[in-house]
XYZ file of C-alpha atoms in Angstrom:
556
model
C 109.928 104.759 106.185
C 112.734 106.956 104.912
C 114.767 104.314 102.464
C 117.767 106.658 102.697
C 118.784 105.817 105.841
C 118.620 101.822 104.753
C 121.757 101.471 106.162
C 121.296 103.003 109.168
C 122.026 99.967 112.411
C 119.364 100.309 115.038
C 120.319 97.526 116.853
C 122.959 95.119 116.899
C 123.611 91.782 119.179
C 125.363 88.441 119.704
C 122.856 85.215 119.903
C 122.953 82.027 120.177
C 120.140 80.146 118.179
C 117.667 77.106 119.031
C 118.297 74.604 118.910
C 121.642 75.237 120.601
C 124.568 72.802 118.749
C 126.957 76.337 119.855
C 126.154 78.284 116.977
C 126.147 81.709 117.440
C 125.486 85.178 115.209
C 125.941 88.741 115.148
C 122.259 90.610 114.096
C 122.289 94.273 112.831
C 119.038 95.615 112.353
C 118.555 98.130 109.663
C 115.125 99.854 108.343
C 115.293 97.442 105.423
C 116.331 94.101 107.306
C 118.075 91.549 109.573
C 121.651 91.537 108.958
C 123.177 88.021 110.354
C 126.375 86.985 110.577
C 127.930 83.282 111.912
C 130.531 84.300 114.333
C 130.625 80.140 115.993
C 131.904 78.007 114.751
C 133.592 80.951 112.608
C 132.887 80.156 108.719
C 135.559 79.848 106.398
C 134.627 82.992 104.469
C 132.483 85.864 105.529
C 129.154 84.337 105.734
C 126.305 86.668 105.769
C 122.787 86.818 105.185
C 120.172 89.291 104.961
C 116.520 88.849 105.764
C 114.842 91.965 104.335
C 111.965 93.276 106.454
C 109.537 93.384 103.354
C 109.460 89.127 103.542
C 108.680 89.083 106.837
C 105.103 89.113 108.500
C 105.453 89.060 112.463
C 108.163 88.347 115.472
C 107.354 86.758 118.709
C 108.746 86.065 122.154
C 108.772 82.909 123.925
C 110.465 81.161 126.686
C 111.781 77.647 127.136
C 108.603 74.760 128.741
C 111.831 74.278 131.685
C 111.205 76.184 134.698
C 114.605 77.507 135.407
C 115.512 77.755 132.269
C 116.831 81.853 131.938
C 117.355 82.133 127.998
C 114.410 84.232 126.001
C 113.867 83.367 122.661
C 112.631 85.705 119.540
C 111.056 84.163 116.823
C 111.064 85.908 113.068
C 108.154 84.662 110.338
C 109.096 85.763 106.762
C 107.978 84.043 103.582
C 111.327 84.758 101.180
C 111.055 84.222 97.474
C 112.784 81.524 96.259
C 114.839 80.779 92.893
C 111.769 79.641 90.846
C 109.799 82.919 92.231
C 107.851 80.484 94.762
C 107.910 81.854 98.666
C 108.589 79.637 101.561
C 108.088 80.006 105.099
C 111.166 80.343 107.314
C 111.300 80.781 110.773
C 114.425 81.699 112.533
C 115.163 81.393 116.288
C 117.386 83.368 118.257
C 118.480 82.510 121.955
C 118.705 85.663 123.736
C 121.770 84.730 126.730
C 123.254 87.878 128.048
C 122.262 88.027 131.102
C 122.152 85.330 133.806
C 118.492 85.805 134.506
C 115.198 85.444 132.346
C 113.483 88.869 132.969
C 116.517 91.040 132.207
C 116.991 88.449 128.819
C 113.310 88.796 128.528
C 113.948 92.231 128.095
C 116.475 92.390 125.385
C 113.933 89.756 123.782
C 111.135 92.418 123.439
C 113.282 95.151 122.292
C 114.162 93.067 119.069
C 110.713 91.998 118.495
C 109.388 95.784 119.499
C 111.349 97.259 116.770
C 110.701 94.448 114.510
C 107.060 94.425 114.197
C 107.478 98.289 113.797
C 109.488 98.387 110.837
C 106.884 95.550 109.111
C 104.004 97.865 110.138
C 105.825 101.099 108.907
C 106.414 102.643 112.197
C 109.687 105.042 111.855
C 112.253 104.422 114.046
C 115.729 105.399 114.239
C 119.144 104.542 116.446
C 118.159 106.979 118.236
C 114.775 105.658 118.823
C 113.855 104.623 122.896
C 112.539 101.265 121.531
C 109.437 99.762 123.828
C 106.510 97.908 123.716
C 104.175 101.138 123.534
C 105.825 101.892 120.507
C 103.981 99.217 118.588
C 100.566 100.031 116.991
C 97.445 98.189 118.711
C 97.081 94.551 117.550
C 94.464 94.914 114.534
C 91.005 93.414 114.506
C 89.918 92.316 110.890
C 86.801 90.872 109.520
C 87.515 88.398 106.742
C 84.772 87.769 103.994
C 85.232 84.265 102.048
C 82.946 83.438 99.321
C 83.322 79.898 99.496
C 82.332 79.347 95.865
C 84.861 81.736 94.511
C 87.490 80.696 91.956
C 87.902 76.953 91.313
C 85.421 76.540 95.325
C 88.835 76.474 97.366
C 89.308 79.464 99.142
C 88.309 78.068 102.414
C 91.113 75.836 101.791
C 93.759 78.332 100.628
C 92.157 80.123 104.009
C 93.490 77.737 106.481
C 96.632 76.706 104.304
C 97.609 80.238 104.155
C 95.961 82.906 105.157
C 95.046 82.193 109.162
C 98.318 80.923 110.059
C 100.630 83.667 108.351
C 97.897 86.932 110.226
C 98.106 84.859 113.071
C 102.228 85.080 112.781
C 101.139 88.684 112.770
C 99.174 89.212 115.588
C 95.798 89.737 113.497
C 92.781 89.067 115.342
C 89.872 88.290 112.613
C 86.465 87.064 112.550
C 85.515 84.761 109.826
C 82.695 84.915 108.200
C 81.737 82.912 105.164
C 79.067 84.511 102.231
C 76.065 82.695 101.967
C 74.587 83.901 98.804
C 74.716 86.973 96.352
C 74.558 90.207 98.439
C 75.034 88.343 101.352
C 78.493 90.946 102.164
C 76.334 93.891 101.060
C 73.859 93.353 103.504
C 76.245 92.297 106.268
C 78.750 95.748 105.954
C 75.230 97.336 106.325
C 74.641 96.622 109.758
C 77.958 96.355 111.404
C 79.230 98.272 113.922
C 82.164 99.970 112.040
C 83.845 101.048 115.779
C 85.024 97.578 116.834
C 86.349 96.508 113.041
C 90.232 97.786 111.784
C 89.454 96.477 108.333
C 87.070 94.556 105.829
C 88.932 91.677 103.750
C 87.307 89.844 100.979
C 88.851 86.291 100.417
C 87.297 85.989 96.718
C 87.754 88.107 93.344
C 86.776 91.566 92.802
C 83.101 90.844 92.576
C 82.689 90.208 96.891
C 84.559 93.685 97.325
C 82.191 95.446 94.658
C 79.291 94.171 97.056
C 81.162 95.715 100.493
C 81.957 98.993 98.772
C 78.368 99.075 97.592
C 77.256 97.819 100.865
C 78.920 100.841 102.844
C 77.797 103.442 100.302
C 74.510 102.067 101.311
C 74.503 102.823 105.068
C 73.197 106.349 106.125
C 77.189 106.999 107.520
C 78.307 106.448 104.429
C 80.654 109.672 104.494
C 82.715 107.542 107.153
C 81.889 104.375 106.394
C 83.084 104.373 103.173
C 86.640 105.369 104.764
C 86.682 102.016 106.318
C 90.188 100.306 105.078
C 88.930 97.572 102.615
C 91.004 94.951 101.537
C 91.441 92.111 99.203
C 93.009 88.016 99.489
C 92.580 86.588 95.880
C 90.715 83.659 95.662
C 88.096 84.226 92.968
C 88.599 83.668 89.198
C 89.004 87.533 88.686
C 91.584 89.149 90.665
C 92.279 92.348 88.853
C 92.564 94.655 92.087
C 94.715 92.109 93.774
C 96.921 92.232 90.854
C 96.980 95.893 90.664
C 98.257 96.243 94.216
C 100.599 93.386 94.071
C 102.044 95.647 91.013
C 102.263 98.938 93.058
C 104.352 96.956 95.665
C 106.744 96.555 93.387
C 106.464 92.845 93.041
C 106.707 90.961 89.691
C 103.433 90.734 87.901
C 101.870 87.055 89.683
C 99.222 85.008 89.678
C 97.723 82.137 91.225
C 99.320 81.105 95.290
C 102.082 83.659 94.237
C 99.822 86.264 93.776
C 97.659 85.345 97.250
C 100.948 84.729 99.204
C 102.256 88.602 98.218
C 98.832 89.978 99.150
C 98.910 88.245 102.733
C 102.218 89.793 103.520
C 100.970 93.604 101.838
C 97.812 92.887 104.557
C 99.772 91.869 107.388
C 102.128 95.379 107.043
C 98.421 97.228 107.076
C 99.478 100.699 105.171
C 96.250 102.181 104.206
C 95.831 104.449 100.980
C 93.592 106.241 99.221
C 91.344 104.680 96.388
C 89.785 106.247 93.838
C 85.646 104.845 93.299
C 83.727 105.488 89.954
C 79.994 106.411 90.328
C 77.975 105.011 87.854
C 74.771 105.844 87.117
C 72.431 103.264 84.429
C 69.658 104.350 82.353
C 67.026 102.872 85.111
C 68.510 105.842 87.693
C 70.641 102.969 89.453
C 73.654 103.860 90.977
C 76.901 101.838 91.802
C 80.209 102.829 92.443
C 83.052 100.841 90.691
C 86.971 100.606 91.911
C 87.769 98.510 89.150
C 85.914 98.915 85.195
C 82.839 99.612 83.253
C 82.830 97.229 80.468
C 80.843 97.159 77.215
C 81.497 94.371 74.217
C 84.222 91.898 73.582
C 85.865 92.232 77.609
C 82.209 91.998 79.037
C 81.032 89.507 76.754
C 84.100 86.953 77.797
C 83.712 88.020 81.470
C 79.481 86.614 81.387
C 79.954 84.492 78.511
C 82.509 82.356 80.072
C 81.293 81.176 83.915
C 80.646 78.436 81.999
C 84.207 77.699 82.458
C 84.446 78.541 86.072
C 85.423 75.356 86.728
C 88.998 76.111 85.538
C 90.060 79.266 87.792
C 91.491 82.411 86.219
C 91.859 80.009 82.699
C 88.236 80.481 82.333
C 89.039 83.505 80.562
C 91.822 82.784 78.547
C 89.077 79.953 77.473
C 86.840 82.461 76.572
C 89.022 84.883 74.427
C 89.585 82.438 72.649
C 86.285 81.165 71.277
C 85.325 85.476 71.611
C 88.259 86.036 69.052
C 87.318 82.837 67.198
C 83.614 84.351 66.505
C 84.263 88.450 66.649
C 81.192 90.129 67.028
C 80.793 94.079 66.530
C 78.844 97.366 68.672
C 77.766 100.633 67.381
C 78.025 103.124 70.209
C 78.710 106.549 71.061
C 81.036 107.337 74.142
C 81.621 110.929 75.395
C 83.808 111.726 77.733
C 85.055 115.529 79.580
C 89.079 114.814 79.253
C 91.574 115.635 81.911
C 93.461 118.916 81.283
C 96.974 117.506 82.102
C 100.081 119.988 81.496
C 102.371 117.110 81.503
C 100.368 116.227 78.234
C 98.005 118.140 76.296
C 94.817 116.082 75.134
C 94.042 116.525 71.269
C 90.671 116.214 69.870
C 91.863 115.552 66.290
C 94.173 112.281 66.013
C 94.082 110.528 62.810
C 94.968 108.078 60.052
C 98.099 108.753 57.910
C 97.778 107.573 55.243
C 99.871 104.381 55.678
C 97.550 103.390 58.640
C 100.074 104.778 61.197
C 98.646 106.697 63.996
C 99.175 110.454 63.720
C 100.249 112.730 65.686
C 100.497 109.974 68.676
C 101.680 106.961 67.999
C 101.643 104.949 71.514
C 101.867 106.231 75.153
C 103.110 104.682 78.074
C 101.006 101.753 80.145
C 100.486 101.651 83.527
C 99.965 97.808 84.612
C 97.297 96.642 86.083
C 95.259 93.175 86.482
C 92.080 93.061 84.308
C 89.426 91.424 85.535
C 90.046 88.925 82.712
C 93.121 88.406 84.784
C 94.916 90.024 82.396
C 97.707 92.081 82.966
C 96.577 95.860 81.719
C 95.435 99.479 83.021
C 93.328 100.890 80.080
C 90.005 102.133 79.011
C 89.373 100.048 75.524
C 86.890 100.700 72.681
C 87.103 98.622 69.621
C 85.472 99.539 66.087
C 85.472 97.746 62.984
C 84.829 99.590 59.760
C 82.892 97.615 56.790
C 86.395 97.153 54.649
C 88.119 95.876 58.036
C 85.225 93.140 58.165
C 85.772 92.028 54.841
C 89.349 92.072 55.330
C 89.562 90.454 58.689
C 91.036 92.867 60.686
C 89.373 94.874 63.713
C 90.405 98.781 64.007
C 91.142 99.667 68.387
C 91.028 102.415 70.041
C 91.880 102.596 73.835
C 91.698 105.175 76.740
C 93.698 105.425 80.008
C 94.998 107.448 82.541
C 98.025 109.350 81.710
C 101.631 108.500 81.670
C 102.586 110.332 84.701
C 99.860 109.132 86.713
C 99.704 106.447 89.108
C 99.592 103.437 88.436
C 95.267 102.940 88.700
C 92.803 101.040 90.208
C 90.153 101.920 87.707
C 89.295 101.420 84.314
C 86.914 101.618 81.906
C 86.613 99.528 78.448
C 84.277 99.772 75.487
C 83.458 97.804 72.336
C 81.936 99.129 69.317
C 80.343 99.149 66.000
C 77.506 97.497 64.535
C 75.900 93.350 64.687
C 72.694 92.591 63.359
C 70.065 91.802 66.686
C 69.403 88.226 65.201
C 73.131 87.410 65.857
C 73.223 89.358 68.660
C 69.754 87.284 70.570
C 71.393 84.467 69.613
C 75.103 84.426 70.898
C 73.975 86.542 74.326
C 72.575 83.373 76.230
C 74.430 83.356 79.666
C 73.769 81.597 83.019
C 70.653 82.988 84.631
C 72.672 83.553 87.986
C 74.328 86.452 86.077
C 71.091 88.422 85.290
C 71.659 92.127 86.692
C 71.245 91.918 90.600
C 68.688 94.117 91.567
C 70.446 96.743 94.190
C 69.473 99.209 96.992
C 69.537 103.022 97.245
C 73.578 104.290 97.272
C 74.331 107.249 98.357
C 77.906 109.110 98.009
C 78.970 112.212 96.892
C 77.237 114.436 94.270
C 78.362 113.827 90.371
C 78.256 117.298 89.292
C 80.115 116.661 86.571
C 77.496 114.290 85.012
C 74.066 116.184 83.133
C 71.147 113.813 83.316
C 71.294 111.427 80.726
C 68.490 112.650 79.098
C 70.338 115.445 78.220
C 72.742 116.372 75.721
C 76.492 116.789 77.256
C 78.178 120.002 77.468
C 80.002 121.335 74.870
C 83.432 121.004 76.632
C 82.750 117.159 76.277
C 84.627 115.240 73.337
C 82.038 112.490 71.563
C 82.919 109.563 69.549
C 80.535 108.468 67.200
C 80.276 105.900 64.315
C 83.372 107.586 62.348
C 85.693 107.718 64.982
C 88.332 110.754 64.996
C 90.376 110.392 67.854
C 92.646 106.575 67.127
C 92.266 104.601 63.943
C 93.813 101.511 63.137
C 93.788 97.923 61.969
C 94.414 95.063 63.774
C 94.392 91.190 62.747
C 92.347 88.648 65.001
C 95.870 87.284 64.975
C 97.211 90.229 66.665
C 94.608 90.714 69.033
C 94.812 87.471 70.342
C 98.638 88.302 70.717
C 98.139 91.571 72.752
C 95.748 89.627 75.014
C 98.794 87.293 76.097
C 101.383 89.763 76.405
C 98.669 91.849 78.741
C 98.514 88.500 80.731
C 101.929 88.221 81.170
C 102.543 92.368 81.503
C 104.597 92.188 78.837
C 102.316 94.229 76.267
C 103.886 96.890 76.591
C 106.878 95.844 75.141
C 105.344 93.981 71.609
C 105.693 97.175 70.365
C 102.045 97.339 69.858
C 100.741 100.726 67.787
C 97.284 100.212 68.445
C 96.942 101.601 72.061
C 96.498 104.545 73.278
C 95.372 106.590 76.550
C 93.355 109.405 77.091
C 92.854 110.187 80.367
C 89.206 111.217 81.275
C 87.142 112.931 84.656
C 83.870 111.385 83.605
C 81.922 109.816 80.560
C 78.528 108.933 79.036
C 78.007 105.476 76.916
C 75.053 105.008 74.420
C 75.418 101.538 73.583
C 73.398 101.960 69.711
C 73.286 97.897 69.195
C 69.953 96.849 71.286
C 71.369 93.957 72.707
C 74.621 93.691 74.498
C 76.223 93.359 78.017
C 77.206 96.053 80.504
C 79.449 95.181 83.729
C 80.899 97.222 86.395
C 83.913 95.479 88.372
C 82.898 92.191 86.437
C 79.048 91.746 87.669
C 76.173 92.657 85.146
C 73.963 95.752 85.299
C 70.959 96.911 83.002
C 71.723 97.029 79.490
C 71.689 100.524 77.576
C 72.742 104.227 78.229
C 75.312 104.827 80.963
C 77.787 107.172 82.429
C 80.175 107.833 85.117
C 82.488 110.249 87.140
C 85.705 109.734 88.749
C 85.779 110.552 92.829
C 89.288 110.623 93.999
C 90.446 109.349 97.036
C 86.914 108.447 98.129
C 87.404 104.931 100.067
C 90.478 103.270 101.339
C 92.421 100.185 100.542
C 94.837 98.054 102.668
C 97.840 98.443 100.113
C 100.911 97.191 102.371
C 102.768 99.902 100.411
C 103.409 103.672 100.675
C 105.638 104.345 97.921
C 103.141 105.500 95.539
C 99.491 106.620 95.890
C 97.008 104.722 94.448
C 94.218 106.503 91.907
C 92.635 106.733 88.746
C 94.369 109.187 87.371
């Protein structure tokens, strides 16, 4: 849609409304909404209202139960925010009465709704535009995942509250299906026909999508299986990729029914986009691909540590930073990673200390939002290490990688924790559920890392390594501090603490030796095999159902 021509009329009218009571309006349509204005009885000032197209989900015809009756009727769903940020459904009725029979009002009725539903599905059309049905694109057929267990166990509930009416107000056909047990979505995108599906929605967190994308790398047609639009309903306790597109919308940062309710009406507008998917690769020879994080330390830790708390939604991990923070415990690692030559901004392989504890030469760089899968709001890659003298003193040195400032916004990252814990300490606070042991997973195929050497082997030289004496960020932070970044990232408003221990380096692939023998590992929030691991970026691999085509969605 071409946003320059906003103001553009493509059609314009005189209604009367249902129920009757003689009111009638004046509609403009314009690429960006419903113009309406009370002509009867006339207001005292210029009344006007606008119902912008990006609030509104579907428009339908209709006609009156009485058999002579000769009005049409068009019907407009849109779910406008309201003043305290909450959206509300509104339905407005318009009687159409020009004529003084019901097929050639009939008529007029379809037009409206014709170019309606076209501007909510992106379809460009101008005033010069010969507006019929065949205009519209076919109805689309989705099948909906719900992991009935997700979250706080209500997403079947949210599902018929809010989901099934508002894609039915859209003209979404779906098939339901609810998950059974772990894998259960893996196995089914396995053996679907792909031909008679327009999409795959999860209704859960990110873990349910981690098992379709998996699932579809795992059928021999993966090359065009994996290009099957996936999308994503939040209803789990970890909604990071929900969050992220919510962000690249251009909706303020939400959570919660607020969060769900902007995803339904991004799903029902069905623009597709390219995703970016990690492959990772574990020291066993098993492969995954990731659209959301590798983690390693304090993030993974909370993430296992606390489905304790599942109980309590998203809060579960608010919970479990808390008592984290409240009992730090340290890694010794060594990451290596083959940067991104950007010539926007050069990467440097010798940032340091000044000797005020300052970061030199780079201070901070920009941050690109995203929803962690803490369900925090962040986009980084994150590596802490604390030196002996920050132990004693309390405070835990950061460093942190990320895509670049003029990137995208992404839909990946990567996080790591390190230094050093003694393996008594570390046997003893790693006890987690058993249901979160590593799932055991099937052959994946995908494209060829030939970035990556085998990890048996040393990396190339064109690689930059960070070992026990980092060289690349150095700085101290207070537990105090750290538990006030966390916050700000939860409410997106990190970014402007003014915090001088982040910073981005944007990377095409990496290797992680975890050097403590007992840890946790997670990609897009579920567990995998503890110990060496590494990964490449593949860009644009898969696609995701973004409701948004203002800005393409990647890594880097």
């Amino acid at each position: 849609m071409d946003y320059r021509q906003s103001s553009e009329t493509l059609l314009h009218g005189e209604f009367g409304v249902y129920p009757s009571k003689g009111i009638r309006y004046a509609l403009s349509l314009t690429p960006t909404g419903l113009h309406i204005q009370r002509l009867v009885p006339k207001p005292e000032d210029d009344q006007r209202t606008v119902l912008p197209i990006l609030d509104m989900v579907g428009c339908h015809t209709m006609r009156s139960r009485g058999s002579d009756e000769i009005f049409a009727y068009f019907l407009i769903y849109s779910y406008p925010l309201k003043k305290k940020r909450t959206r509300q459904r509104l339905v407005r009725t318009f009687r159409v009465d020009e004529a003084s029979d019901y097929e050639h009002n009939q008529v007029i009725a379809e037009k409206w709704a014709t170019a309606i539903k076209c501007l909510i599905q992106g379809v460009p059309i101008s005033s010069d535009t010969e507006i019929s049905p065949t205009l519209q694109p076919k109805p689309r057929r989705l099948m909906l995942l719900l992991n009935p267990c997700g979250g706080r166990g209500n997403a079947l509930q949210q599902c018929h509250t809010h989901i099934l009416p508002i894609i039915t107000e859209a003209d979404i056909s779906y098939n339901l299906i609810q998950t059974e047990r772990q894998n259960h979505a893996r196995e089914l995108v396995q053996s679907i026909n792909l031909e008679e599906w327009d999409g795959i929605v999860v209704i859960s967190g990110d873990g349910l999508l981690f098992e379709v994308v998996n699932g579809l790398m795992e059928r021999p047609d993966w090359e065009d299986a994996i290009k099957m639009p996936v999308g994503i309903l939040p209803c789990g306790s970890g909604n990071a990729l929900a969050g992220a597109i919510n962000y690249n919308a251009g909706f303020d940062q939400a959570m919660g029914s607020e969060l769900l309710l902007n995803c339904i009406l991004l799903l029902c507008r069905g623009t597709v986009m390219p995703m970016d998917l990690v492959s990772v690769t574990t020291c066993s020879g098993a492969r995954f691909f990731s659209f959301l994080s590798v983690a390693w330390g304090f993030i993974s830790d909370v993430d296992i540590e606390s489905e304790k708390y599942r109980h309590m939604g998203s809060a579960r991990f608010t919970v479990g930073t808390m008592v984290r923070v409240a009992s730090l415990r340290t890694y010794r690692g060594r990451l290596s990673y083959l940067p991104v030559l950007d010539a926007h901004r050069p990467i440097s392989r010798s940032i340091t200390l000044s000797p005020n504890g300052n970061l030199s030469p780079l201070k901070r760089s920009q941050l690109h939002r995203t929803i962690s899968d803490m369900g925090l709001c962040e986009e980084r890659n994150v590596m802490y290490k604390r030196s002996s003298a920050a132990f004693e003193t309390g405070e835990l040195p950061s460093f942190e990688t990320s895509p670049s400032p003029g990137s995208p916004t992404a839909l990946h990252t990567s996080r790591f924790t390190f230094d050093s814990i003694s393996d008594d300490q570390m046997q003893q606070d790693l006890s987690v559920p058993n249901d979160k042991e590593p799932p055991t997973h099937n052959h994946v195929n995908g494209p060829e890392d030939d970035l990556l050497p085998p990890l048996n082997q040393p990396v190339p030289k064109s690689w930059v390594t960070v070992e026990e004496d980092f060289v690349l960020v150095l700085a101290g932070i207070s537990r105090t501090a750290l538990v006030r970044l966390f916050l700000a990232m939860e409410k997106g408003t990190h970014v402007g603490i003014e915090c001088p221990y982040v910073v981005h380096v944007p990377v095409r692939a990496f290797r992680l030796e975890p050097l403590t023998r007992k840890g946790i590992l997670t990609v897009d929030g579920e567990r995998v095999e503890y110990g060496p691991i590494q990964a490449q970026i593949h860009q644009g691999l898969s696609n995701i159902i973004s409701g948004c085509d203002r800005i393409r969605m990647t890594s880097f």
